[in-house]
mmCIF file of C-alpha atoms in Angstrom:
data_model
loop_
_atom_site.group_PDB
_atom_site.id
_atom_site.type_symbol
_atom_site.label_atom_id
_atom_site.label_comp_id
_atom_site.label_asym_id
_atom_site.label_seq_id
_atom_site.Cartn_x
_atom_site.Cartn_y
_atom_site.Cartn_z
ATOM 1 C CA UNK A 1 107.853 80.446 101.882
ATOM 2 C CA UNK A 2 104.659 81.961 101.346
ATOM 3 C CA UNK A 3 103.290 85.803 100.443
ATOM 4 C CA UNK A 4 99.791 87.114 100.987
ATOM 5 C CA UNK A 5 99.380 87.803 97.131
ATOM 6 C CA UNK A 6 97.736 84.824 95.379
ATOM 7 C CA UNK A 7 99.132 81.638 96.076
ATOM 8 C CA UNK A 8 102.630 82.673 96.970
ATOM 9 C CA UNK A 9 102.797 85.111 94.135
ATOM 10 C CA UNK A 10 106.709 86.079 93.742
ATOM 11 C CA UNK A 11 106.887 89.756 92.283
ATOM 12 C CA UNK A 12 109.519 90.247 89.640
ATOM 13 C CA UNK A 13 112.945 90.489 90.346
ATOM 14 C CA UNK A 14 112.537 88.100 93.757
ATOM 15 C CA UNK A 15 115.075 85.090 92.912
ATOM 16 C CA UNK A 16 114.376 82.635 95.942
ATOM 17 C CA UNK A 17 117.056 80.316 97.152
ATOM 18 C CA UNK A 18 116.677 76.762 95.694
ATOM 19 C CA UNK A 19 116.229 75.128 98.737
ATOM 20 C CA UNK A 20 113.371 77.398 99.633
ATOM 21 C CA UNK A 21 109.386 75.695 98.475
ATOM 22 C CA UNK A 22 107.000 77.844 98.253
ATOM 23 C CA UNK A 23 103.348 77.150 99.810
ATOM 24 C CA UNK A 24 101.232 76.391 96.786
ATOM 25 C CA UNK A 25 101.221 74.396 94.015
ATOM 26 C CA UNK A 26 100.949 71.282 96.187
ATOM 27 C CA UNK A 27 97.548 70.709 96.718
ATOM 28 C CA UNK A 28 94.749 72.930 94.367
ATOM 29 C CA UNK A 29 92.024 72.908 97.298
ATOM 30 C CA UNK A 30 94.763 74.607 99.225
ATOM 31 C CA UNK A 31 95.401 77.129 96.983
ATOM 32 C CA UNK A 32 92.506 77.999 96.532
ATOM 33 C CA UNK A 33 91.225 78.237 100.084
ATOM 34 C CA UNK A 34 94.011 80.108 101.308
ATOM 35 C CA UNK A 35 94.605 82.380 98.154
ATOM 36 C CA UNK A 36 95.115 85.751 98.931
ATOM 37 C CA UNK A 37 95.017 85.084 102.819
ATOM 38 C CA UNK A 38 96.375 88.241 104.600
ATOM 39 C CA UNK A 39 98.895 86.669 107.209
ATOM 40 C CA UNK A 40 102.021 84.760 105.090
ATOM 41 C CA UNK A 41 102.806 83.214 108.704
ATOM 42 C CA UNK A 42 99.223 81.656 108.953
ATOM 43 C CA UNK A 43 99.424 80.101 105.285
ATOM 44 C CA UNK A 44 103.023 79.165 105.168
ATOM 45 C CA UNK A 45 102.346 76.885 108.321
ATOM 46 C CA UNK A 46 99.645 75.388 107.168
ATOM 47 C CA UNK A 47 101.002 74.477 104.260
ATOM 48 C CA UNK A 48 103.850 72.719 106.584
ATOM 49 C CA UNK A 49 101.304 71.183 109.041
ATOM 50 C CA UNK A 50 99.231 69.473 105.933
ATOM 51 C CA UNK A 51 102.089 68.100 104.856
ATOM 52 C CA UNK A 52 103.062 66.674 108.076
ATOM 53 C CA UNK A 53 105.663 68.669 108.941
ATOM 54 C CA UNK A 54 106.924 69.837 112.078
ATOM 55 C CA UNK A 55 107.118 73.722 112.277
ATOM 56 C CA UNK A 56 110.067 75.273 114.767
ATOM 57 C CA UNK A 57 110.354 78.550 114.028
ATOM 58 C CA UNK A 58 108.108 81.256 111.368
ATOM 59 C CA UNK A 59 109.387 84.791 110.671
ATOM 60 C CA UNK A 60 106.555 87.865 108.742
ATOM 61 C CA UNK A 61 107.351 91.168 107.482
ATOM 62 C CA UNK A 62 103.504 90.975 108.238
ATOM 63 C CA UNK A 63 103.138 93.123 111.672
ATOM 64 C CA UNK A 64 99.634 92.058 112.918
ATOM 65 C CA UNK A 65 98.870 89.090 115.473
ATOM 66 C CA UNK A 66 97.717 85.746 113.920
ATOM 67 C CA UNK A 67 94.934 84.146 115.489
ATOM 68 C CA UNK A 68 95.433 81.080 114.382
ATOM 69 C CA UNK A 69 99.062 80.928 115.470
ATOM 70 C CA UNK A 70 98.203 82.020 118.854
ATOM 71 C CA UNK A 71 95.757 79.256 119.264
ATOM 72 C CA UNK A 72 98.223 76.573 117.820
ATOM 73 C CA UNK A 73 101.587 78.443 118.020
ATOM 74 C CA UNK A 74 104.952 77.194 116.780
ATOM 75 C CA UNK A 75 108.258 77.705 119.251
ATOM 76 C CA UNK A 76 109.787 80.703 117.984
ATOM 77 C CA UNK A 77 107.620 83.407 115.617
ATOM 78 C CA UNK A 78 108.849 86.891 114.814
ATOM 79 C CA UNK A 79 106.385 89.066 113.242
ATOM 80 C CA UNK A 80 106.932 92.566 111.659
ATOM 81 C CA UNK A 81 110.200 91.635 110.069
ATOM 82 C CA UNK A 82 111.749 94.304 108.073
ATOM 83 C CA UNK A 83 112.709 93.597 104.303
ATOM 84 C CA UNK A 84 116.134 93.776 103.484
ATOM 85 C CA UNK A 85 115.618 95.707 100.209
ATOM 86 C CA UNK A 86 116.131 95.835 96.527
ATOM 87 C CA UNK A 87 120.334 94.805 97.350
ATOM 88 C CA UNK A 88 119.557 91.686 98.917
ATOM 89 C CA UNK A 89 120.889 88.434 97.508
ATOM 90 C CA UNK A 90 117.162 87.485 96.371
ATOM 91 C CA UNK A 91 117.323 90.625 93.840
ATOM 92 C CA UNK A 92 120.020 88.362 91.748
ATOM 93 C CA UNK A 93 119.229 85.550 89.596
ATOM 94 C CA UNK A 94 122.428 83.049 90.333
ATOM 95 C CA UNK A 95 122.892 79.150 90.682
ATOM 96 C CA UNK A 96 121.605 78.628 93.661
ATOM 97 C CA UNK A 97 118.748 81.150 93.373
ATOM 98 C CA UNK A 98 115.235 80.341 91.029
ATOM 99 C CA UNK A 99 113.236 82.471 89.316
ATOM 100 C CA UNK A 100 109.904 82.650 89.678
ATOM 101 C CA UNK A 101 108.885 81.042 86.883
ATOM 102 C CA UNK A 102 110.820 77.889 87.847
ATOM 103 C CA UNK A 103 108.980 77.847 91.362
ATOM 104 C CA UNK A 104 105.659 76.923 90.298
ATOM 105 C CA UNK A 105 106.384 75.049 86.905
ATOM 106 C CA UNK A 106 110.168 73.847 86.601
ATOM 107 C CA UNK A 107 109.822 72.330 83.116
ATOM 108 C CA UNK A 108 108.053 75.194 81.624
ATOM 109 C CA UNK A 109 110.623 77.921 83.195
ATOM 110 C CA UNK A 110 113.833 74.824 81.015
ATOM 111 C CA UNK A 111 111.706 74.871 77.960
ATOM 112 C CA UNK A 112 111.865 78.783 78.100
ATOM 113 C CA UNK A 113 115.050 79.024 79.021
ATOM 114 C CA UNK A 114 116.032 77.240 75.686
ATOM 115 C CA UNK A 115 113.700 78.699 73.660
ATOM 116 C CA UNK A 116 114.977 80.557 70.459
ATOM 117 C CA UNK A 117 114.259 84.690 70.970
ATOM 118 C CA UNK A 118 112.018 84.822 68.402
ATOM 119 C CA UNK A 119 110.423 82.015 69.162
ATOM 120 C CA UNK A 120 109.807 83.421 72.553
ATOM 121 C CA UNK A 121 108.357 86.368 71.570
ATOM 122 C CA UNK A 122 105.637 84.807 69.345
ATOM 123 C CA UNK A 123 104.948 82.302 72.251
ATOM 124 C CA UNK A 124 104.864 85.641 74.669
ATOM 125 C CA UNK A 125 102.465 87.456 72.326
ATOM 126 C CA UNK A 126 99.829 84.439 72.344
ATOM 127 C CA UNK A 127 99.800 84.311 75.704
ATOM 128 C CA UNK A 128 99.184 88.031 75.510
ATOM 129 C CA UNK A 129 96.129 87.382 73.315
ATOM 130 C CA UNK A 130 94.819 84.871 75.821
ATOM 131 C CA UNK A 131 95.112 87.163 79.018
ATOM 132 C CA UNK A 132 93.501 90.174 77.277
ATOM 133 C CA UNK A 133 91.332 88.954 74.026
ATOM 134 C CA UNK A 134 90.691 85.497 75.831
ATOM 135 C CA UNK A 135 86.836 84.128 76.026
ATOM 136 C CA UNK A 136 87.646 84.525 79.928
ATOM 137 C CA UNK A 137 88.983 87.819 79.580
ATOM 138 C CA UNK A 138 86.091 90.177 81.317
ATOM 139 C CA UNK A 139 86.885 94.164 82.638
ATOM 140 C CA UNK A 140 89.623 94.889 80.678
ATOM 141 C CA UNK A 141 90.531 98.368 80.326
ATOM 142 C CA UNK A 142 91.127 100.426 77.224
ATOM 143 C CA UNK A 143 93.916 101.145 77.883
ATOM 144 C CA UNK A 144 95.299 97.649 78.547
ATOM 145 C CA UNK A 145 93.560 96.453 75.623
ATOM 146 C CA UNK A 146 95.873 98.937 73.269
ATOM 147 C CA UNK A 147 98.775 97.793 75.171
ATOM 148 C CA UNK A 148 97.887 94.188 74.313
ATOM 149 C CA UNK A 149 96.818 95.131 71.010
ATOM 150 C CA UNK A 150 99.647 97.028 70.173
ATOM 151 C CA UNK A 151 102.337 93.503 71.081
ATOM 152 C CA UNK A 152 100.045 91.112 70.070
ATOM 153 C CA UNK A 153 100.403 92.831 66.562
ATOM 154 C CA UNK A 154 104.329 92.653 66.993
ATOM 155 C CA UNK A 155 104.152 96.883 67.536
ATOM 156 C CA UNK A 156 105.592 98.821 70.456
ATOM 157 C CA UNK A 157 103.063 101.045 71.993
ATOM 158 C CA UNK A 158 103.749 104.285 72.578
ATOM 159 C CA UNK A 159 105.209 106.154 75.693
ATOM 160 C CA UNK A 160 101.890 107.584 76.572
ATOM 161 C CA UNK A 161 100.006 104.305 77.240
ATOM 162 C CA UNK A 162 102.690 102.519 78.697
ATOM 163 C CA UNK A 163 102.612 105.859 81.299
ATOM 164 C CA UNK A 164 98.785 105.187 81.170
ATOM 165 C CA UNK A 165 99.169 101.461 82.191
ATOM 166 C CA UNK A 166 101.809 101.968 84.713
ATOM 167 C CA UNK A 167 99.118 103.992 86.768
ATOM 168 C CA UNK A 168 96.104 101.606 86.482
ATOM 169 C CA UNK A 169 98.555 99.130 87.035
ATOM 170 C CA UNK A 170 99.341 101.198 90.610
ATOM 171 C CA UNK A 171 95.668 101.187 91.077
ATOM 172 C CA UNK A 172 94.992 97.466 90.765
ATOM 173 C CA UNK A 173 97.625 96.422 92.551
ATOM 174 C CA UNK A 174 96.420 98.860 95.748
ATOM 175 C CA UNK A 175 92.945 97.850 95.230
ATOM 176 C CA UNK A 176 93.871 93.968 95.497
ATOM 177 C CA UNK A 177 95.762 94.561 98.805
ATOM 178 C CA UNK A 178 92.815 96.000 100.165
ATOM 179 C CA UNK A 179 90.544 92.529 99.194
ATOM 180 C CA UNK A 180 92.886 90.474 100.655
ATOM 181 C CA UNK A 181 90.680 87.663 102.599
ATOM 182 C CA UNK A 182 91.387 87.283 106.237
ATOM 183 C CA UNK A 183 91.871 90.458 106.937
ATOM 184 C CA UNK A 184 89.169 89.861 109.972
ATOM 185 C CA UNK A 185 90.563 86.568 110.824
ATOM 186 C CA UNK A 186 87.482 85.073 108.968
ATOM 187 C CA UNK A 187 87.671 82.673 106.314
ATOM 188 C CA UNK A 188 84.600 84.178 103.575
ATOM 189 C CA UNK A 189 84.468 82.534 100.115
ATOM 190 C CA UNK A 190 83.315 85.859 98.470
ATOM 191 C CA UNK A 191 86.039 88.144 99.902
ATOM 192 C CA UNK A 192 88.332 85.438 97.808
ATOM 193 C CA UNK A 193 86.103 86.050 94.549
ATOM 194 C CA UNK A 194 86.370 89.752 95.106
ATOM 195 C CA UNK A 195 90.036 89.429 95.618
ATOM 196 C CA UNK A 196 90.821 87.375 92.895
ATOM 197 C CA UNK A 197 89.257 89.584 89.885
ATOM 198 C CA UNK A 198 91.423 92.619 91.392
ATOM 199 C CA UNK A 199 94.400 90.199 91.351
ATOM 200 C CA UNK A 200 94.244 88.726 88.193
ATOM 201 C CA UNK A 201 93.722 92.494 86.903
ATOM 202 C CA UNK A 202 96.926 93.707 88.466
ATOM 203 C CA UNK A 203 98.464 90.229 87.051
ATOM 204 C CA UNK A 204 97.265 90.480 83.568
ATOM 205 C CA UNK A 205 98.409 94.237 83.446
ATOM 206 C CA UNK A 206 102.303 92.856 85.087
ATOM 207 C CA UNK A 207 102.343 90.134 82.041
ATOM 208 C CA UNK A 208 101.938 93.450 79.549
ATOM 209 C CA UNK A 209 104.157 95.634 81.819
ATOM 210 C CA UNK A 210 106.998 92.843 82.046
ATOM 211 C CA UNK A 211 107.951 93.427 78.060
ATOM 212 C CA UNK A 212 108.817 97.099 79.136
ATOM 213 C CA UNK A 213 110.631 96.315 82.145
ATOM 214 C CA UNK A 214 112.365 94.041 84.128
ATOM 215 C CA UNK A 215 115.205 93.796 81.567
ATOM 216 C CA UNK A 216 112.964 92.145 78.243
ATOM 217 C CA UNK A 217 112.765 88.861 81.003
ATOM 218 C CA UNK A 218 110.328 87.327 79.190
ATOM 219 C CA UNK A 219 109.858 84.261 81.680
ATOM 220 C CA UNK A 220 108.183 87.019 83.717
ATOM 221 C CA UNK A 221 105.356 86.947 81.306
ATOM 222 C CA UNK A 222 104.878 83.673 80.873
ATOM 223 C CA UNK A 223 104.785 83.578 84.355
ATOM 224 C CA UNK A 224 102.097 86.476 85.488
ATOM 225 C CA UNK A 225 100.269 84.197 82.658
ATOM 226 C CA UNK A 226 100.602 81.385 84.636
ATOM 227 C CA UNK A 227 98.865 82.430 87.788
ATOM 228 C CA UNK A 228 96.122 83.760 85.784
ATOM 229 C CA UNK A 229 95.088 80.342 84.882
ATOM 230 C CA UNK A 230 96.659 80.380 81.459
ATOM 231 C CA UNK A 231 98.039 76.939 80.851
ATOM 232 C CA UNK A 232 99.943 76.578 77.627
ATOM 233 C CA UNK A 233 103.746 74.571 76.960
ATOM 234 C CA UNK A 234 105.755 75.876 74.909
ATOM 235 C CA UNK A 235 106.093 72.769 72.915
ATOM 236 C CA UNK A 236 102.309 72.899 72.146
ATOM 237 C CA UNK A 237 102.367 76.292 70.907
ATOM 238 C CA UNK A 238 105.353 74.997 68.527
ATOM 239 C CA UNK A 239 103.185 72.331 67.270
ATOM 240 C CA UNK A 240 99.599 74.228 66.705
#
């Protein structure tokens, strides 16, 4: 399975079926070349192919042509699919169903899972401090820095800036789609830079976002942390 956000970013609330890799995480020269790449179909069969695997049959909600599939197409390909919507089966976390978190580092998503609440919740709020306050942390708004400043601190903000940060959040998220390498059919290593700030904006605002909603699922942060590059266990926060 692959999206065009990232590599194979999973939004919130998308459980996938167990049996169901996702196209990253594999191979880091992969990721990297195809992050972001427009067409799901293109990536998700490349990601097949390099593995050497045979590829029957690829199905996109994405509605444009693929190039590269034309030139080296697979035996059945539907294009344009239409989502089945928030009801769908993938909108429920169940047994045979992941979450996100668990796609892209199984051992962190147990060691969560485990974790005592408040335990959690300082381990959240680091990573917090990281994404926003972080040496690597460039361009981030005032208004996502009082969010962050605000949990970090153990405080709640207030209704008014999470309003605020829903609606940059909006903004980053549009702005990213419209970044998205590929979108000629070219491979260009600075559409993937400019991509990738806009991304790990929207990303960095989600991980703030995620305490708000999304039912207090704190895996959700530790995951938008994640694909921002923000490596840290859960046992090596215990033990600093």
């Amino acid at each position: 399975m692959a999206t065009n956000d990232g590599a194979t970013y999973i939004p919130p609330g998308v459980f996938l079926h167990k049996t169901m890799p996702i196209a990253a995480v594999f191979n880091e020269d992969f990721d990297a070349r195809w992050f972001g790449w427009v067409n799901p179909a293109d990536k998700v069969v490349r990601a097949a192919r390099s593995l050497g695997e045979e590829v029957s049959a690829v199905a996109t909600s994405w509605a444009l042509p693929s190039e590269y599939l034309t030139g080296d197409p697979v035996p059945e390909m539907a294009v344009g699919v239409a989502p089945s919507g928030v009801d769908s089966l993938a909108s429920q976390l169940s047994r045979d169903r992941s979450h996100r978190l668990k796609t892209v580092d199984p051992a962190l998503y147990a060691a969560v899972k485990d974790a005592d609440p408040s335990v959690m919740r300082k381990y959240c709020r680091e990573l917090l401090r990281r994404l926003v306050f972080g040496d690597e942390a460039e361009g981030v708004s005032a208004v996502a820095q009082a969010v962050g400043r605000a949990l970090v601190a153990g405080n709640w903000p207030a209704r008014e800036e999470w309003a605020a940060l829903r609606a940059e959040y909006d903004k980053a998220h549009l702005l990213a789609g419209t970044q998205r390498p590929g979108l000629d059919g070219l491979e260009n290593p600075a559409q993937i830079v400019s991509y990738v700030k806009y991304f790990v904006e929207a990303r960095r605002m989600e991980a703030l976002l995620c305490w708000e909603q999304h039912g207090g699922d704190l895996a959700n942060v530790v995951y938008a942390a994640w694909v921002c590059g923000i490596r840290l266990t859960l046992n090596d926060f215990v033990l600093q």
